[in-house]
Amino acid sequence: MKKDIYILAIESSCDDTSASVICNDKILSNVTANQEIHAKYDGVVPELASRAHQQNIVPVVYEALKVANIKKNDLNAIAFTRGPGLMGSLLVGTSFAKSFALGLNIPLIDINHMQAHILAHFIDDGSKMPQFPFICLTISGGHTQLIKISDYFEMEILGETIDDAVGEAFDKSAKILGLPYPGGPLIDKYAQEGNPKTFKFTQPKVGDLEFSFSGLKTQILYFLQKQVKQNPDFIKENLNDICASIQYTIIEILMTKLKNAAKQTGIKHIAIAGGVSANSEIRKRLLFAQKHWGWTTYIPDFEYTTDNAGMIAIAGYLKYLQNDFSDMSISATARLKVTE
Ligand code: KG4
Ligand code: ZN
């Protein structure tokens, strides 16, 4: 009988401290401590994030082991996020993972955070797993990329944003509307009650597989400034319709690019990954594409959309199967491409 493999995974690339225990490809625990402190600063403050990781990491790991009901001596390896991310935040997870692996005398596995967002689709949670090759639209606070995945660790960037990431487009639009950080989920919430056709914003003119969101942000800003001049209560009175219109425009851009990628590659297996894949509109639109365009779509469970250690754990397991372990001299890398 095949031996079960237990891996503890650590994620600390940005403002969430997360730990997960996986048994083969099944998640036993996925515990995350969010850092509320950044909301009042309209964004993540790196120095505060690394300090909070320091405080959270031991209790979060302890909780993950407890929920999984396993002892640290049962672990076969430690996986951790090497990058990309904020250096101070990454260092906390990296140092912790190294010391833990050293103390237990078990292998260390470094994980690329962006690959992990995609590989979360291979967690055995009862939903169907992607078939190679597939295209993944990776949409988060720092990334917007169309990626062709030919095997677990064989990825090719087909196109990406030339300026802001789509999560930033959501968060910056929300900021203009006076909503707290991160505003993406709030735009999604208000949009549910609004009419997406109320206000029209134009789409950027960039390459077929490229994205651009900085022009949209400026458009929204100028539009609102003009309206508020005429009616100081404009935002309050039209919040739902404004959010629905912004969301519609952003998701329309994403769907157009996905369609272009599917057409150019002939690949109809389409996945989404990253924090913005929690968005209700893109999820709806993908289900529509599955029904009417002959696509097979892969939509992650909410638990694995925003940053979490479950996705690091599955990536760790897949690397473990390939005996792909890290040297103790490995260091955190703030800038890391999905292909590295
Ligand atoms: O992947 P993630 O947790 O962190 C990064 O690696 O960046 O993504 C965070 C981003 C934020 O910009 C947040 O506003 C956005 O995902 N987000 C959403 C939704 N939930 C999270 N954007 C739109 N609609 C949502 N429901
Ligand atoms: Zn992320």
mmCIF file with all atom_site columns, N, CA, C and O in Angstrom, residues 293-309:
data_model
loop_
_atom_site.group_PDB
_atom_site.id
_atom_site.type_symbol
_atom_site.label_atom_id
_atom_site.label_alt_id
_atom_site.label_comp_id
_atom_site.label_asym_id
_atom_site.label_entity_id
_atom_site.label_seq_id
_atom_site.pdbx_PDB_ins_code
_atom_site.Cartn_x
_atom_site.Cartn_y
_atom_site.Cartn_z
_atom_site.occupancy
_atom_site.B_iso_or_equiv
_atom_site.pdbx_formal_charge
_atom_site.auth_seq_id
_atom_site.auth_comp_id
_atom_site.auth_asym_id
_atom_site.auth_atom_id
_atom_site.pdbx_PDB_model_num
ATOM 1  N N  . TRP A 1 293 ? -20.631 28.006 -24.882 1.00 0.00 ? 293 TRP A N  1
ATOM 2  C CA . TRP A 1 293 ? -19.494 28.117 -25.795 1.00 0.00 ? 293 TRP A CA 1
ATOM 3  C C  . TRP A 1 293 ? -18.682 26.823 -25.882 1.00 0.00 ? 293 TRP A C  1
ATOM 4  O O  . TRP A 1 293 ? -17.597 26.814 -26.489 1.00 0.00 ? 293 TRP A O  1
ATOM 5  N N  . GLY A 1 294 ? -19.113 25.787 -25.236 1.00 0.00 ? 294 GLY A N  1
ATOM 6  C CA . GLY A 1 294 ? -18.391 24.525 -25.269 1.00 0.00 ? 294 GLY A CA 1
ATOM 7  C C  . GLY A 1 294 ? -17.096 24.524 -24.467 1.00 0.00 ? 294 GLY A C  1
ATOM 8  O O  . GLY A 1 294 ? -16.230 23.679 -24.669 1.00 0.00 ? 294 GLY A O  1
ATOM 9  N N  . TRP A 1 295 ? -16.948 25.469 -23.544 1.00 0.00 ? 295 TRP A N  1
ATOM 10 C CA . TRP A 1 295 ? -15.754 25.467 -22.690 1.00 0.00 ? 295 TRP A CA 1
ATOM 11 C C  . TRP A 1 295 ? -15.965 24.509 -21.524 1.00 0.00 ? 295 TRP A C  1
ATOM 12 O O  . TRP A 1 295 ? -17.102 24.295 -21.086 1.00 0.00 ? 295 TRP A O  1
ATOM 13 N N  . THR A 1 296 ? -14.849 23.928 -21.034 1.00 0.00 ? 296 THR A N  1
ATOM 14 C CA . THR A 1 296 ? -14.896 23.223 -19.749 1.00 0.00 ? 296 THR A CA 1
ATOM 15 C C  . THR A 1 296 ? -14.222 24.181 -18.778 1.00 0.00 ? 296 THR A C  1
ATOM 16 O O  . THR A 1 296 ? -13.056 24.532 -18.974 1.00 0.00 ? 296 THR A O  1
ATOM 17 N N  . THR A 1 297 ? -14.953 24.655 -17.786 1.00 0.00 ? 297 THR A N  1
ATOM 18 C CA . THR A 1 297 ? -14.390 25.692 -16.909 1.00 0.00 ? 297 THR A CA 1
ATOM 19 C C  . THR A 1 297 ? -14.097 25.144 -15.515 1.00 0.00 ? 297 THR A C  1
ATOM 20 O O  . THR A 1 297 ? -14.766 24.233 -15.032 1.00 0.00 ? 297 THR A O  1
ATOM 21 N N  . TYR A 1 298 ? -13.075 25.727 -14.905 1.00 0.00 ? 298 TYR A N  1
ATOM 22 C CA . TYR A 1 298 ? -12.637 25.309 -13.577 1.00 0.00 ? 298 TYR A CA 1
ATOM 23 C C  . TYR A 1 298 ? -12.617 26.538 -12.671 1.00 0.00 ? 298 TYR A C  1
ATOM 24 O O  . TYR A 1 298 ? -11.838 27.469 -12.885 1.00 0.00 ? 298 TYR A O  1
ATOM 25 N N  . ILE A 1 299 ? -13.515 26.527 -11.701 1.00 0.00 ? 299 ILE A N  1
ATOM 26 C CA . ILE A 1 299 ? -13.676 27.677 -10.804 1.00 0.00 ? 299 ILE A CA 1
ATOM 27 C C  . ILE A 1 299 ? -13.301 27.224 -9.398  1.00 0.00 ? 299 ILE A C  1
ATOM 28 O O  . ILE A 1 299 ? -13.882 26.278 -8.881  1.00 0.00 ? 299 ILE A O  1
ATOM 29 N N  . PRO A 1 300 ? -12.306 27.867 -8.773  1.00 0.00 ? 300 PRO A N  1
ATOM 30 C CA . PRO A 1 300 ? -11.863 27.356 -7.462  1.00 0.00 ? 300 PRO A CA 1
ATOM 31 C C  . PRO A 1 300 ? -12.907 27.563 -6.367  1.00 0.00 ? 300 PRO A C  1
ATOM 32 O O  . PRO A 1 300 ? -13.693 28.506 -6.424  1.00 0.00 ? 300 PRO A O  1
ATOM 33 N N  . ASP A 1 301 ? -12.875 26.689 -5.395  1.00 0.00 ? 301 ASP A N  1
ATOM 34 C CA . ASP A 1 301 ? -13.697 26.843 -4.207  1.00 0.00 ? 301 ASP A CA 1
ATOM 35 C C  . ASP A 1 301 ? -13.281 28.167 -3.541  1.00 0.00 ? 301 ASP A C  1
ATOM 36 O O  . ASP A 1 301 ? -12.107 28.515 -3.551  1.00 0.00 ? 301 ASP A O  1
ATOM 37 N N  . PHE A 1 302 ? -14.239 28.889 -2.946  1.00 0.00 ? 302 PHE A N  1
ATOM 38 C CA . PHE A 1 302 ? -13.938 30.197 -2.333  1.00 0.00 ? 302 PHE A CA 1
ATOM 39 C C  . PHE A 1 302 ? -12.744 30.128 -1.376  1.00 0.00 ? 302 PHE A C  1
ATOM 40 O O  . PHE A 1 302 ? -11.935 31.044 -1.307  1.00 0.00 ? 302 PHE A O  1
ATOM 41 N N  . GLU A 1 303 ? -12.638 29.021 -0.657  1.00 0.00 ? 303 GLU A N  1
ATOM 42 C CA . GLU A 1 303 ? -11.572 28.864 0.336   1.00 0.00 ? 303 GLU A CA 1
ATOM 43 C C  . GLU A 1 303 ? -10.185 28.979 -0.300  1.00 0.00 ? 303 GLU A C  1
ATOM 44 O O  . GLU A 1 303 ? -9.218  29.366 0.352   1.00 0.00 ? 303 GLU A O  1
ATOM 45 N N  . TYR A 1 304 ? -10.101 28.643 -1.609  1.00 0.00 ? 304 TYR A N  1
ATOM 46 C CA . TYR A 1 304 ? -8.788  28.621 -2.256  1.00 0.00 ? 304 TYR A CA 1
ATOM 47 C C  . TYR A 1 304 ? -8.600  29.743 -3.284  1.00 0.00 ? 304 TYR A C  1
ATOM 48 O O  . TYR A 1 304 ? -7.719  29.667 -4.134  1.00 0.00 ? 304 TYR A O  1
ATOM 49 N N  . THR A 1 305 ? -9.441  30.778 -3.222  1.00 0.00 ? 305 THR A N  1
ATOM 50 C CA . THR A 1 305 ? -9.269  31.885 -4.180  1.00 0.00 ? 305 THR A CA 1
ATOM 51 C C  . THR A 1 305 ? -8.274  32.908 -3.635  1.00 0.00 ? 305 THR A C  1
ATOM 52 O O  . THR A 1 305 ? -7.217  33.109 -4.215  1.00 0.00 ? 305 THR A O  1
ATOM 53 N N  . THR A 1 306 ? -8.607  33.545 -2.506  1.00 0.00 ? 306 THR A N  1
ATOM 54 C CA . THR A 1 306 ? -7.666  34.518 -1.942  1.00 0.00 ? 306 THR A CA 1
ATOM 55 C C  . THR A 1 306 ? -6.520  33.753 -1.264  1.00 0.00 ? 306 THR A C  1
ATOM 56 O O  . THR A 1 306 ? -6.575  32.532 -1.122  1.00 0.00 ? 306 THR A O  1
ATOM 57 N N  . ASP A 1 307 ? -5.481  34.497 -0.856  1.00 0.00 ? 307 ASP A N  1
ATOM 58 C CA . ASP A 1 307 ? -4.272  33.855 -0.357  1.00 0.00 ? 307 ASP A CA 1
ATOM 59 C C  . ASP A 1 307 ? -4.552  32.879 0.794   1.00 0.00 ? 307 ASP A C  1
ATOM 60 O O  . ASP A 1 307 ? -5.226  33.233 1.761   1.00 0.00 ? 307 ASP A O  1
ATOM 61 N N  . ASN A 1 308 ? -4.024  31.680 0.668   1.00 0.00 ? 308 ASN A N  1
ATOM 62 C CA . ASN A 1 308 ? -4.237  30.637 1.675   1.00 0.00 ? 308 ASN A CA 1
ATOM 63 C C  . ASN A 1 308 ? -3.108  29.625 1.559   1.00 0.00 ? 308 ASN A C  1
ATOM 64 O O  . ASN A 1 308 ? -2.481  29.508 0.506   1.00 0.00 ? 308 ASN A O  1
ATOM 65 N N  . ALA A 1 309 ? -2.861  28.883 2.651   1.00 0.00 ? 309 ALA A N  1
ATOM 66 C CA . ALA A 1 309 ? -1.752  27.913 2.612   1.00 0.00 ? 309 ALA A CA 1
ATOM 67 C C  . ALA A 1 309 ? -2.165  26.585 1.989   1.00 0.00 ? 309 ALA A C  1
ATOM 68 O O  . ALA A 1 309 ? -1.304  25.765 1.657   1.00 0.00 ? 309 ALA A O  1
#
